[in-house]
Amino acid sequence: MYISARSDYALRAMLAVAAGGDGGTTRPDGAGELVKAASLARTQGIPLSFLQGILLDLRRAGLLHSHRGTEGGYALTRPASQISVGDVLRAVAGSLTTVRGLPAEDAGYHGVAAGLRDVWLAVDGAIAVVVDRTTLTDLLIHQEQAPAR
């Protein structure tokens, strides 16, 4: 598994939205704070133009709501405890594991290398177990419990 900058930025942005950003405005439905893309870019050190494409992918995947206007911003579509790291990774990268740029399940071998497909599928499955059972809430709780540096 290769963690691209895009995947890393997407997770950091989702965690910042889940944590409420840095003093965003309350959502129109009263269910938490909206976090502006510019604020996410600044606090997470992500180029804004790159972040905007990531936020669009996260919105298309149904993980974020966007609200327009001067008081607009982004909010999670469901509680952070119901959004896994795997959900975010798949939204921005597609497959968790790729072999020569293809999803692991599409890897094909013959002859002496025929067993490699099973190895790649096992690797993909092991990664899926970890990222699918780890939620945004788990990461936020871990951050709160970490000793100060």
mmCIF file of N, CA and C in Angstrom:
data_model
loop_
_atom_site.group_PDB
_atom_site.id
_atom_site.type_symbol
_atom_site.label_atom_id
_atom_site.label_comp_id
_atom_site.label_asym_id
_atom_site.label_seq_id
_atom_site.Cartn_x
_atom_site.Cartn_y
_atom_site.Cartn_z
ATOM 1 N N MET A 1 0.847 -1.179 0.000
ATOM 2 C CA MET A 1 0.000 0.000 0.000
ATOM 3 C C MET A 1 0.889 1.237 0.000
ATOM 4 N N TYR A 2 0.582 2.153 -0.866
ATOM 5 C CA TYR A 2 1.283 3.419 -0.955
ATOM 6 C C TYR A 2 0.330 4.508 -0.490
ATOM 7 N N ILE A 3 0.725 5.311 0.474
ATOM 8 C CA ILE A 3 -0.099 6.410 0.960
ATOM 9 C C ILE A 3 0.359 7.670 0.227
ATOM 10 N N SER A 4 -0.465 8.127 -0.686
ATOM 11 C CA SER A 4 -0.134 9.318 -1.469
ATOM 12 C C SER A 4 -0.380 10.576 -0.640
ATOM 13 N N ALA A 5 0.161 11.680 -1.106
ATOM 14 C CA ALA A 5 -0.102 12.968 -0.455
ATOM 15 C C ALA A 5 -1.599 13.244 -0.470
ATOM 16 N N ARG A 6 -2.265 12.887 -1.544
ATOM 17 C CA ARG A 6 -3.712 13.104 -1.657
ATOM 18 C C ARG A 6 -4.466 12.352 -0.554
ATOM 19 N N SER A 7 -4.104 11.098 -0.316
ATOM 20 C CA SER A 7 -4.756 10.308 0.731
ATOM 21 C C SER A 7 -4.458 10.875 2.113
ATOM 22 N N ASP A 8 -3.211 11.234 2.345
ATOM 23 C CA ASP A 8 -2.819 11.821 3.625
ATOM 24 C C ASP A 8 -3.565 13.130 3.865
ATOM 25 N N TYR A 9 -3.614 13.996 2.866
ATOM 26 C CA TYR A 9 -4.315 15.267 2.996
ATOM 27 C C TYR A 9 -5.810 15.059 3.238
ATOM 28 N N ALA A 10 -6.403 14.083 2.553
ATOM 29 C CA ALA A 10 -7.832 13.816 2.728
ATOM 30 C C ALA A 10 -8.133 13.405 4.163
ATOM 31 N N LEU A 11 -7.313 12.546 4.712
ATOM 32 C CA LEU A 11 -7.532 12.126 6.102
ATOM 33 C C LEU A 11 -7.327 13.278 7.066
ATOM 34 N N ARG A 12 -6.314 14.085 6.839
ATOM 35 C CA ARG A 12 -6.071 15.232 7.710
ATOM 36 C C ARG A 12 -7.223 16.223 7.636
ATOM 37 N N ALA A 13 -7.743 16.460 6.441
ATOM 38 C CA ALA A 13 -8.879 17.371 6.278
ATOM 39 C C ALA A 13 -10.117 16.817 6.976
ATOM 40 N N MET A 14 -10.386 15.531 6.807
ATOM 41 C CA MET A 14 -11.561 14.930 7.452
ATOM 42 C C MET A 14 -11.447 14.995 8.977
ATOM 43 N N LEU A 15 -10.255 14.763 9.495
ATOM 44 C CA LEU A 15 -10.050 14.856 10.945
ATOM 45 C C LEU A 15 -10.267 16.287 11.434
ATOM 46 N N ALA A 16 -9.794 17.258 10.676
ATOM 47 C CA ALA A 16 -9.988 18.657 11.062
ATOM 48 C C ALA A 16 -11.466 19.037 11.023
ATOM 49 N N VAL A 17 -12.185 18.568 10.017
ATOM 50 C CA VAL A 17 -13.624 18.838 9.954
ATOM 51 C C VAL A 17 -14.326 18.152 11.125
ATOM 52 N N ALA A 18 -13.955 16.913 11.401
ATOM 53 C CA ALA A 18 -14.563 16.176 12.513
ATOM 54 C C ALA A 18 -14.300 16.865 13.851
ATOM 55 N N ALA A 19 -13.128 17.473 13.985
ATOM 56 C CA ALA A 19 -12.763 18.160 15.222
ATOM 57 C C ALA A 19 -13.363 19.562 15.292
ATOM 58 N N GLY A 20 -13.983 20.004 14.202
ATOM 59 C CA GLY A 20 -14.612 21.317 14.211
ATOM 60 C C GLY A 20 -13.730 22.430 13.711
ATOM 61 N N GLY A 21 -12.600 22.099 13.125
ATOM 62 C CA GLY A 21 -11.719 23.125 12.565
ATOM 63 C C GLY A 21 -11.201 24.057 13.633
ATOM 64 N N ASP A 22 -11.131 25.330 13.306
ATOM 65 C CA ASP A 22 -10.642 26.318 14.270
ATOM 66 C C ASP A 22 -11.637 27.460 14.414
ATOM 67 N N GLY A 23 -12.817 27.099 14.900
ATOM 68 C CA GLY A 23 -13.816 28.134 15.141
ATOM 69 C C GLY A 23 -14.672 28.442 13.929
ATOM 70 N N GLY A 24 -15.125 27.404 13.252
ATOM 71 C CA GLY A 24 -16.011 27.594 12.111
ATOM 72 C C GLY A 24 -17.373 28.090 12.560
ATOM 73 N N THR A 25 -18.275 28.263 11.617
ATOM 74 C CA THR A 25 -19.610 28.735 11.934
ATOM 75 C C THR A 25 -20.543 27.548 12.098
ATOM 76 N N THR A 26 -21.624 27.750 12.835
ATOM 77 C CA THR A 26 -22.578 26.672 13.064
ATOM 78 C C THR A 26 -23.344 26.374 11.784
ATOM 79 N N ARG A 27 -23.579 25.092 11.530
ATOM 80 C CA ARG A 27 -24.326 24.671 10.347
ATOM 81 C C ARG A 27 -25.745 25.206 10.412
ATOM 82 N N PRO A 28 -26.380 25.437 9.259
ATOM 83 C CA PRO A 28 -27.754 25.926 9.238
ATOM 84 C C PRO A 28 -28.724 25.017 9.982
ATOM 85 N N ASP A 29 -28.469 23.714 10.007
ATOM 86 C CA ASP A 29 -29.365 22.792 10.712
ATOM 87 C C ASP A 29 -29.004 22.671 12.188
ATOM 88 N N GLY A 30 -27.994 23.429 12.630
ATOM 89 C CA GLY A 30 -27.611 23.440 14.038
ATOM 90 C C GLY A 30 -26.803 22.241 14.483
ATOM 91 N N ALA A 31 -26.341 21.407 13.554
ATOM 92 C CA ALA A 31 -25.672 20.152 13.910
ATOM 93 C C ALA A 31 -24.155 20.252 13.807
ATOM 94 N N GLY A 32 -23.547 21.199 14.474
ATOM 95 C CA GLY A 32 -22.089 21.275 14.478
ATOM 96 C C GLY A 32 -21.567 22.465 13.721
ATOM 97 N N GLU A 33 -20.273 22.477 13.512
ATOM 98 C CA GLU A 33 -19.622 23.607 12.864
ATOM 99 C C GLU A 33 -19.286 23.328 11.417
ATOM 100 N N LEU A 34 -19.340 24.391 10.631
ATOM 101 C CA LEU A 34 -18.864 24.327 9.254
ATOM 102 C C LEU A 34 -17.414 24.769 9.244
ATOM 103 N N VAL A 35 -16.613 24.114 8.450
ATOM 104 C CA VAL A 35 -15.191 24.442 8.362
ATOM 105 C C VAL A 35 -14.899 24.872 6.930
ATOM 106 N N LYS A 36 -14.302 26.023 6.785
ATOM 107 C CA LYS A 36 -13.995 26.565 5.461
ATOM 108 C C LYS A 36 -12.757 25.888 4.865
ATOM 109 N N ALA A 37 -12.769 25.748 3.554
ATOM 110 C CA ALA A 37 -11.636 25.136 2.854
ATOM 111 C C ALA A 37 -10.348 25.912 3.119
ATOM 112 N N ALA A 38 -10.413 27.227 3.115
ATOM 113 C CA ALA A 38 -9.212 28.040 3.350
ATOM 114 C C ALA A 38 -8.648 27.783 4.743
ATOM 115 N N SER A 39 -9.523 27.605 5.718
ATOM 116 C CA SER A 39 -9.087 27.313 7.081
ATOM 117 C C SER A 39 -8.421 25.940 7.146
ATOM 118 N N LEU A 40 -9.028 24.961 6.487
ATOM 119 C CA LEU A 40 -8.430 23.623 6.434
ATOM 120 C C LEU A 40 -7.052 23.670 5.791
ATOM 121 N N ALA A 41 -6.945 24.381 4.680
ATOM 122 C CA ALA A 41 -5.672 24.476 3.972
ATOM 123 C C ALA A 41 -4.610 25.109 4.870
ATOM 124 N N ARG A 42 -4.986 26.169 5.548
ATOM 125 C CA ARG A 42 -4.034 26.887 6.405
ATOM 126 C C ARG A 42 -3.617 26.035 7.603
ATOM 127 N N THR A 43 -4.573 25.487 8.326
ATOM 128 C CA THR A 43 -4.242 24.759 9.552
ATOM 129 C C THR A 43 -3.551 23.439 9.283
ATOM 130 N N GLN A 44 -3.819 22.816 8.136
ATOM 131 C CA GLN A 44 -3.230 21.518 7.825
ATOM 132 C C GLN A 44 -2.031 21.614 6.893
ATOM 133 N N GLY A 45 -1.711 22.818 6.422
ATOM 134 C CA GLY A 45 -0.565 22.977 5.535
ATOM 135 C C GLY A 45 -0.750 22.299 4.190
ATOM 136 N N ILE A 46 -1.969 22.403 3.635
ATOM 137 C CA ILE A 46 -2.303 21.769 2.362
ATOM 138 C C ILE A 46 -2.541 22.871 1.335
ATOM 139 N N PRO A 47 -1.945 22.791 0.156
ATOM 140 C CA PRO A 47 -2.230 23.792 -0.873
ATOM 141 C C PRO A 47 -3.736 23.842 -1.170
ATOM 142 N N LEU A 48 -4.322 25.041 -1.113
ATOM 143 C CA LEU A 48 -5.768 25.190 -1.262
ATOM 144 C C LEU A 48 -6.288 24.615 -2.574
ATOM 145 N N SER A 49 -5.593 24.856 -3.683
ATOM 146 C CA SER A 49 -6.076 24.353 -4.972
ATOM 147 C C SER A 49 -6.111 22.822 -4.985
ATOM 148 N N PHE A 50 -5.148 22.186 -4.351
ATOM 149 C CA PHE A 50 -5.107 20.725 -4.256
ATOM 150 C C PHE A 50 -6.218 20.231 -3.321
ATOM 151 N N LEU A 51 -6.406 20.930 -2.223
ATOM 152 C CA LEU A 51 -7.430 20.555 -1.243
ATOM 153 C C LEU A 51 -8.829 20.628 -1.837
ATOM 154 N N GLN A 52 -9.081 21.611 -2.668
ATOM 155 C CA GLN A 52 -10.423 21.753 -3.231
ATOM 156 C C GLN A 52 -10.833 20.523 -4.047
ATOM 157 N N GLY A 53 -9.910 19.938 -4.793
ATOM 158 C CA GLY A 53 -10.209 18.709 -5.531
ATOM 159 C C GLY A 53 -10.475 17.541 -4.603
ATOM 160 N N ILE A 54 -9.733 17.478 -3.522
ATOM 161 C CA ILE A 54 -9.920 16.418 -2.525
ATOM 162 C C ILE A 54 -11.288 16.556 -1.870
ATOM 163 N N LEU A 55 -11.646 17.788 -1.488
ATOM 164 C CA LEU A 55 -12.949 18.023 -0.853
ATOM 165 C C LEU A 55 -14.087 17.660 -1.796
ATOM 166 N N LEU A 56 -13.909 17.921 -3.080
ATOM 167 C CA LEU A 56 -14.927 17.548 -4.068
ATOM 168 C C LEU A 56 -15.088 16.027 -4.109
ATOM 169 N N ASP A 57 -13.984 15.289 -4.111
ATOM 170 C CA ASP A 57 -14.066 13.822 -4.092
ATOM 171 C C ASP A 57 -14.751 13.324 -2.826
ATOM 172 N N LEU A 58 -14.447 13.923 -1.696
ATOM 173 C CA LEU A 58 -15.056 13.512 -0.427
ATOM 174 C C LEU A 58 -16.554 13.821 -0.412
ATOM 175 N N ARG A 59 -16.916 14.929 -1.038
ATOM 176 C CA ARG A 59 -18.339 15.286 -1.131
ATOM 177 C C ARG A 59 -19.059 14.321 -2.067
ATOM 178 N N ARG A 60 -18.452 14.019 -3.200
ATOM 179 C CA ARG A 60 -19.058 13.076 -4.159
ATOM 180 C C ARG A 60 -19.219 11.686 -3.554
ATOM 181 N N ALA A 61 -18.311 11.313 -2.655
ATOM 182 C CA ALA A 61 -18.378 10.004 -2.000
ATOM 183 C C ALA A 61 -19.388 9.995 -0.854
ATOM 184 N N GLY A 62 -19.989 11.130 -0.582
ATOM 185 C CA GLY A 62 -21.004 11.204 0.469
ATOM 186 C C GLY A 62 -20.436 11.305 1.872
ATOM 187 N N LEU A 63 -19.198 11.747 1.999
ATOM 188 C CA LEU A 63 -18.583 11.872 3.323
ATOM 189 C C LEU A 63 -18.667 13.288 3.873
ATOM 190 N N LEU A 64 -18.793 14.278 2.994
ATOM 191 C CA LEU A 64 -18.892 15.677 3.399
ATOM 192 C C LEU A 64 -20.109 16.330 2.769
ATOM 193 N N HIS A 65 -20.688 17.288 3.497
ATOM 194 C CA HIS A 65 -21.678 18.230 2.963
ATOM 195 C C HIS A 65 -20.932 19.519 2.707
ATOM 196 N N SER A 66 -21.322 20.245 1.681
ATOM 197 C CA SER A 66 -20.773 21.582 1.508
ATOM 198 C C SER A 66 -21.929 22.563 1.533
ATOM 199 N N HIS A 67 -21.667 23.708 2.149
ATOM 200 C CA HIS A 67 -22.656 24.777 2.222
ATOM 201 C C HIS A 67 -22.013 26.020 1.636
ATOM 202 N N ARG A 68 -22.706 26.645 0.691
ATOM 203 C CA ARG A 68 -22.164 27.810 -0.005
ATOM 204 C C ARG A 68 -22.396 29.084 0.795
ATOM 205 N N GLY A 69 -21.725 30.111 0.356
ATOM 206 C CA GLY A 69 -21.939 31.437 0.927
ATOM 207 C C GLY A 69 -20.843 31.849 1.881
ATOM 208 N N THR A 70 -20.943 33.085 2.348
ATOM 209 C CA THR A 70 -19.915 33.625 3.231
ATOM 210 C C THR A 70 -19.851 32.888 4.563
ATOM 211 N N GLU A 71 -20.952 32.321 4.972
ATOM 212 C CA GLU A 71 -20.988 31.556 6.224
ATOM 213 C C GLU A 71 -20.927 30.058 5.955
ATOM 214 N N GLY A 72 -20.587 29.697 4.724
ATOM 215 C CA GLY A 72 -20.558 28.295 4.322
ATOM 216 C C GLY A 72 -19.296 27.578 4.757
ATOM 217 N N GLY A 73 -19.204 26.339 4.332
ATOM 218 C CA GLY A 73 -18.059 25.511 4.657
ATOM 219 C C GLY A 73 -18.417 24.047 4.493
ATOM 220 N N TYR A 74 -17.648 23.200 5.154
ATOM 221 C CA TYR A 74 -17.824 21.749 5.042
ATOM 222 C C TYR A 74 -18.148 21.145 6.397
ATOM 223 N N ALA A 75 -18.957 20.087 6.366
ATOM 224 C CA ALA A 75 -19.293 19.330 7.566
ATOM 225 C C ALA A 75 -19.417 17.860 7.188
ATOM 226 N N LEU A 76 -19.212 16.982 8.147
ATOM 227 C CA LEU A 76 -19.368 15.546 7.917
ATOM 228 C C LEU A 76 -20.821 15.211 7.637
ATOM 229 N N THR A 77 -21.064 14.210 6.826
ATOM 230 C CA THR A 77 -22.428 13.782 6.525
ATOM 231 C C THR A 77 -22.991 12.856 7.589
ATOM 232 N N ARG A 78 -22.109 12.267 8.377
ATOM 233 C CA ARG A 78 -22.541 11.393 9.466
ATOM 234 C C ARG A 78 -21.508 11.509 10.592
ATOM 235 N N PRO A 79 -21.823 10.967 11.752
ATOM 236 C CA PRO A 79 -20.882 11.096 12.869
ATOM 237 C C PRO A 79 -19.504 10.521 12.537
ATOM 238 N N ALA A 80 -18.478 11.126 13.134
ATOM 239 C CA ALA A 80 -17.092 10.688 12.907
ATOM 240 C C ALA A 80 -16.902 9.229 13.294
ATOM 241 N N SER A 81 -17.690 8.741 14.219
ATOM 242 C CA SER A 81 -17.594 7.341 14.642
ATOM 243 C C SER A 81 -18.104 6.380 13.574
ATOM 244 N N GLN A 82 -18.763 6.916 12.549
ATOM 245 C CA GLN A 82 -19.300 6.087 11.470
ATOM 246 C C GLN A 82 -18.545 6.275 10.152
ATOM 247 N N ILE A 83 -17.437 6.994 10.204
ATOM 248 C CA ILE A 83 -16.611 7.183 9.003
ATOM 249 C C ILE A 83 -15.253 6.559 9.281
ATOM 250 N N SER A 84 -14.898 5.565 8.481
ATOM 251 C CA SER A 84 -13.625 4.878 8.688
ATOM 252 C C SER A 84 -12.524 5.491 7.828
ATOM 253 N N VAL A 85 -11.306 5.207 8.222
ATOM 254 C CA VAL A 85 -10.146 5.598 7.428
ATOM 255 C C VAL A 85 -10.281 4.988 6.025
ATOM 256 N N GLY A 86 -10.761 3.748 5.956
ATOM 257 C CA GLY A 86 -10.961 3.086 4.665
ATOM 258 C C GLY A 86 -11.953 3.824 3.779
ATOM 259 N N ASP A 87 -13.025 4.374 4.368
ATOM 260 C CA ASP A 87 -13.990 5.155 3.583
ATOM 261 C C ASP A 87 -13.297 6.333 2.907
ATOM 262 N N VAL A 88 -12.465 7.027 3.667
ATOM 263 C CA VAL A 88 -11.776 8.205 3.150
ATOM 264 C C VAL A 88 -10.768 7.807 2.080
ATOM 265 N N LEU A 89 -9.977 6.779 2.354
ATOM 266 C CA LEU A 89 -8.972 6.341 1.386
ATOM 267 C C LEU A 89 -9.611 5.916 0.069
ATOM 268 N N ARG A 90 -10.682 5.152 0.145
ATOM 269 C CA ARG A 90 -11.350 4.699 -1.083
ATOM 270 C C ARG A 90 -11.959 5.874 -1.846
ATOM 271 N N ALA A 91 -12.434 6.897 -1.129
ATOM 272 C CA ALA A 91 -13.047 8.052 -1.778
ATOM 273 C C ALA A 91 -12.046 8.819 -2.637
ATOM 274 N N VAL A 92 -10.806 8.885 -2.201
ATOM 275 C CA VAL A 92 -9.823 9.698 -2.937
ATOM 276 C C VAL A 92 -8.834 8.879 -3.761
ATOM 277 N N ALA A 93 -8.693 7.589 -3.447
ATOM 278 C CA ALA A 93 -7.684 6.790 -4.148
ATOM 279 C C ALA A 93 -8.245 5.578 -4.869
ATOM 280 N N GLY A 94 -9.486 5.214 -4.598
ATOM 281 C CA GLY A 94 -10.036 4.003 -5.195
ATOM 282 C C GLY A 94 -9.646 2.789 -4.385
ATOM 283 N N SER A 95 -8.892 1.888 -4.967
ATOM 284 C CA SER A 95 -8.475 0.662 -4.285
ATOM 285 C C SER A 95 -7.460 0.953 -3.191
ATOM 286 N N LEU A 96 -7.495 0.145 -2.149
ATOM 287 C CA LEU A 96 -6.517 0.289 -1.066
ATOM 288 C C LEU A 96 -5.141 -0.177 -1.501
ATOM 289 N N THR A 97 -5.097 -1.240 -2.276
ATOM 290 C CA THR A 97 -3.831 -1.821 -2.713
ATOM 291 C C THR A 97 -3.833 -1.935 -4.234
ATOM 292 N N THR A 98 -2.751 -1.506 -4.848
ATOM 293 C CA THR A 98 -2.640 -1.639 -6.296
ATOM 294 C C THR A 98 -1.369 -2.397 -6.649
ATOM 295 N N VAL A 99 -1.451 -3.087 -7.758
ATOM 296 C CA VAL A 99 -0.305 -3.813 -8.303
ATOM 297 C C VAL A 99 -0.098 -3.285 -9.721
ATOM 298 N N ARG A 100 1.012 -2.629 -9.923
ATOM 299 C CA ARG A 100 1.303 -2.014 -11.223
ATOM 300 C C ARG A 100 0.176 -1.077 -11.666
ATOM 301 N N GLY A 101 -0.407 -0.358 -10.699
ATOM 302 C CA GLY A 101 -1.447 0.620 -10.999
ATOM 303 C C GLY A 101 -2.854 0.065 -11.098
ATOM 304 N N LEU A 102 -3.022 -1.239 -10.927
ATOM 305 C CA LEU A 102 -4.346 -1.865 -11.001
ATOM 306 C C LEU A 102 -4.754 -2.356 -9.618
ATOM 307 N N PRO A 103 -6.064 -2.417 -9.346
ATOM 308 C CA PRO A 103 -6.500 -2.996 -8.068
ATOM 309 C C PRO A 103 -5.959 -4.415 -7.915
ATOM 310 N N ALA A 104 -5.647 -4.799 -6.691
ATOM 311 C CA ALA A 104 -5.050 -6.114 -6.432
ATOM 312 C C ALA A 104 -5.882 -7.255 -7.026
ATOM 313 N N GLU A 105 -7.202 -7.125 -6.996
ATOM 314 C CA GLU A 105 -8.043 -8.204 -7.525
ATOM 315 C C GLU A 105 -7.936 -8.342 -9.040
ATOM 316 N N ASP A 106 -7.407 -7.339 -9.715
ATOM 317 C CA ASP A 106 -7.238 -7.402 -11.165
ATOM 318 C C ASP A 106 -5.857 -7.910 -11.588
ATOM 319 N N ALA A 107 -4.981 -8.149 -10.619
ATOM 320 C CA ALA A 107 -3.641 -8.652 -10.944
ATOM 321 C C ALA A 107 -3.760 -10.083 -11.459
ATOM 322 N N GLY A 108 -3.074 -10.370 -12.539
ATOM 323 C CA GLY A 108 -3.118 -11.708 -13.108
ATOM 324 C C GLY A 108 -1.716 -12.235 -13.366
ATOM 325 N N TYR A 109 -1.506 -13.473 -13.003
ATOM 326 C CA TYR A 109 -0.192 -14.095 -13.180
ATOM 327 C C TYR A 109 -0.385 -15.501 -13.723
ATOM 328 N N HIS A 110 0.674 -16.026 -14.299
ATOM 329 C CA HIS A 110 0.644 -17.412 -14.764
ATOM 330 C C HIS A 110 2.012 -18.043 -14.492
ATOM 331 N N GLY A 111 2.063 -19.287 -14.611
ATOM 332 C CA GLY A 111 3.325 -20.014 -14.406
ATOM 333 C C GLY A 111 3.798 -19.931 -12.962
ATOM 334 N N VAL A 112 5.099 -19.768 -12.773
ATOM 335 C CA VAL A 112 5.683 -19.791 -11.429
ATOM 336 C C VAL A 112 5.193 -18.640 -10.555
ATOM 337 N N ALA A 113 4.667 -17.567 -11.157
ATOM 338 C CA ALA A 113 4.204 -16.404 -10.392
ATOM 339 C C ALA A 113 2.717 -16.467 -10.052
ATOM 340 N N ALA A 114 2.035 -17.552 -10.386
ATOM 341 C CA ALA A 114 0.586 -17.638 -10.209
ATOM 342 C C ALA A 114 0.137 -17.386 -8.769
ATOM 343 N N GLY A 115 0.955 -17.735 -7.808
ATOM 344 C CA GLY A 115 0.581 -17.548 -6.403
ATOM 345 C C GLY A 115 0.637 -16.104 -5.922
ATOM 346 N N LEU A 116 1.239 -15.221 -6.698
ATOM 347 C CA LEU A 116 1.365 -13.825 -6.270
ATOM 348 C C LEU A 116 0.024 -13.124 -6.093
ATOM 349 N N ARG A 117 -0.941 -13.439 -6.951
ATOM 350 C CA ARG A 117 -2.258 -12.802 -6.827
ATOM 351 C C ARG A 117 -2.840 -13.051 -5.447
ATOM 352 N N ASP A 118 -2.720 -14.269 -4.939
ATOM 353 C CA ASP A 118 -3.238 -14.589 -3.607
ATOM 354 C C ASP A 118 -2.526 -13.783 -2.523
ATOM 355 N N VAL A 119 -1.234 -13.570 -2.690
ATOM 356 C CA VAL A 119 -0.483 -12.759 -1.721
ATOM 357 C C VAL A 119 -1.000 -11.326 -1.728
ATOM 358 N N TRP A 120 -1.172 -10.746 -2.927
ATOM 359 C CA TRP A 120 -1.636 -9.366 -3.015
ATOM 360 C C TRP A 120 -3.046 -9.227 -2.460
ATOM 361 N N LEU A 121 -3.886 -10.214 -2.692
ATOM 362 C CA LEU A 121 -5.243 -10.163 -2.143
ATOM 363 C C LEU A 121 -5.224 -10.267 -0.618
ATOM 364 N N ALA A 122 -4.328 -11.086 -0.078
ATOM 365 C CA ALA A 122 -4.199 -11.192 1.376
ATOM 366 C C ALA A 122 -3.695 -9.882 1.981
ATOM 367 N N VAL A 123 -2.740 -9.251 1.304
ATOM 368 C CA VAL A 123 -2.240 -7.944 1.761
ATOM 369 C C VAL A 123 -3.377 -6.928 1.742
ATOM 370 N N ASP A 124 -4.132 -6.898 0.660
ATOM 371 C CA ASP A 124 -5.260 -5.977 0.550
ATOM 372 C C ASP A 124 -6.280 -6.230 1.660
ATOM 373 N N GLY A 125 -6.563 -7.490 1.928
ATOM 374 C CA GLY A 125 -7.512 -7.826 2.991
ATOM 375 C C GLY A 125 -7.028 -7.410 4.368
ATOM 376 N N ALA A 126 -5.736 -7.600 4.628
ATOM 377 C CA ALA A 126 -5.174 -7.210 5.922
ATOM 378 C C ALA A 126 -5.220 -5.692 6.100
ATOM 379 N N ILE A 127 -4.920 -4.963 5.052
ATOM 380 C CA ILE A 127 -4.996 -3.500 5.114
ATOM 381 C C ILE A 127 -6.437 -3.067 5.350
ATOM 382 N N ALA A 128 -7.362 -3.689 4.637
ATOM 383 C CA ALA A 128 -8.779 -3.339 4.783
ATOM 384 C C ALA A 128 -9.252 -3.538 6.217
ATOM 385 N N VAL A 129 -8.812 -4.598 6.865
ATOM 386 C CA VAL A 129 -9.217 -4.841 8.251
ATOM 387 C C VAL A 129 -8.806 -3.667 9.136
ATOM 388 N N VAL A 130 -7.584 -3.206 8.980
ATOM 389 C CA VAL A 130 -7.084 -2.112 9.820
ATOM 390 C C VAL A 130 -7.799 -0.804 9.506
ATOM 391 N N VAL A 131 -7.851 -0.418 8.245
ATOM 392 C CA VAL A 131 -8.416 0.890 7.913
ATOM 393 C C VAL A 131 -9.936 0.930 8.034
ATOM 394 N N ASP A 132 -10.603 -0.202 7.897
ATOM 395 C CA ASP A 132 -12.054 -0.212 8.014
ATOM 396 C C ASP A 132 -12.534 -0.259 9.467
ATOM 397 N N ARG A 133 -11.678 -0.690 10.366
ATOM 398 C CA ARG A 133 -12.106 -0.706 11.771
ATOM 399 C C ARG A 133 -11.628 0.539 12.521
ATOM 400 N N THR A 134 -10.818 1.371 11.879
ATOM 401 C CA THR A 134 -10.337 2.603 12.492
ATOM 402 C C THR A 134 -11.188 3.764 12.001
ATOM 403 N N THR A 135 -11.868 4.423 12.931
ATOM 404 C CA THR A 135 -12.739 5.543 12.566
ATOM 405 C C THR A 135 -12.059 6.874 12.853
ATOM 406 N N LEU A 136 -12.665 7.925 12.346
ATOM 407 C CA LEU A 136 -12.158 9.266 12.639
ATOM 408 C C LEU A 136 -12.192 9.523 14.150
ATOM 409 N N THR A 137 -13.233 9.058 14.815
ATOM 410 C CA THR A 137 -13.330 9.219 16.266
ATOM 411 C C THR A 137 -12.169 8.532 16.967
ATOM 412 N N ASP A 138 -11.818 7.333 16.521
ATOM 413 C CA ASP A 138 -10.676 6.625 17.126
ATOM 414 C C ASP A 138 -9.416 7.477 17.056
ATOM 415 N N LEU A 139 -9.193 8.106 15.919
ATOM 416 C CA LEU A 139 -7.999 8.927 15.743
ATOM 417 C C LEU A 139 -8.060 10.204 16.576
ATOM 418 N N LEU A 140 -9.244 10.789 16.681
ATOM 419 C CA LEU A 140 -9.390 12.000 17.491
ATOM 420 C C LEU A 140 -9.206 11.695 18.970
ATOM 421 N N ILE A 141 -9.732 10.571 19.425
ATOM 422 C CA ILE A 141 -9.554 10.168 20.825
ATOM 423 C C ILE A 141 -8.087 9.892 21.101
ATOM 424 N N HIS A 142 -7.426 9.220 20.169
ATOM 425 C CA HIS A 142 -5.998 8.933 20.324
ATOM 426 C C HIS A 142 -5.206 10.230 20.451
ATOM 427 N N GLN A 143 -5.560 11.233 19.649
ATOM 428 C CA GLN A 143 -4.868 12.512 19.700
ATOM 429 C C GLN A 143 -5.076 13.190 21.044
ATOM 430 N N GLU A 144 -6.288 13.119 21.588
ATOM 431 C CA GLU A 144 -6.586 13.743 22.882
ATOM 432 C C GLU A 144 -5.821 13.067 24.012
ATOM 433 N N GLN A 145 -5.576 11.763 23.880
ATOM 434 C CA GLN A 145 -4.907 11.006 24.939
ATOM 435 C C GLN A 145 -3.392 11.030 24.813
ATOM 436 N N ALA A 146 -2.881 11.497 23.675
ATOM 437 C CA ALA A 146 -1.431 11.510 23.463
ATOM 438 C C ALA A 146 -0.771 12.526 24.398
ATOM 439 N N PRO A 147 0.380 12.181 24.939
ATOM 440 C CA PRO A 147 1.072 13.133 25.804
ATOM 441 C C PRO A 147 1.538 14.349 25.000
ATOM 442 N N ALA A 148 1.542 15.502 25.649
ATOM 443 C CA ALA A 148 1.968 16.737 24.994
ATOM 444 C C ALA A 148 3.475 16.666 24.705
ATOM 445 N N ARG A 149 3.866 17.219 23.567
ATOM 446 C CA ARG A 149 5.284 17.222 23.180
ATOM 447 C C ARG A 149 5.846 18.597 23.328
#
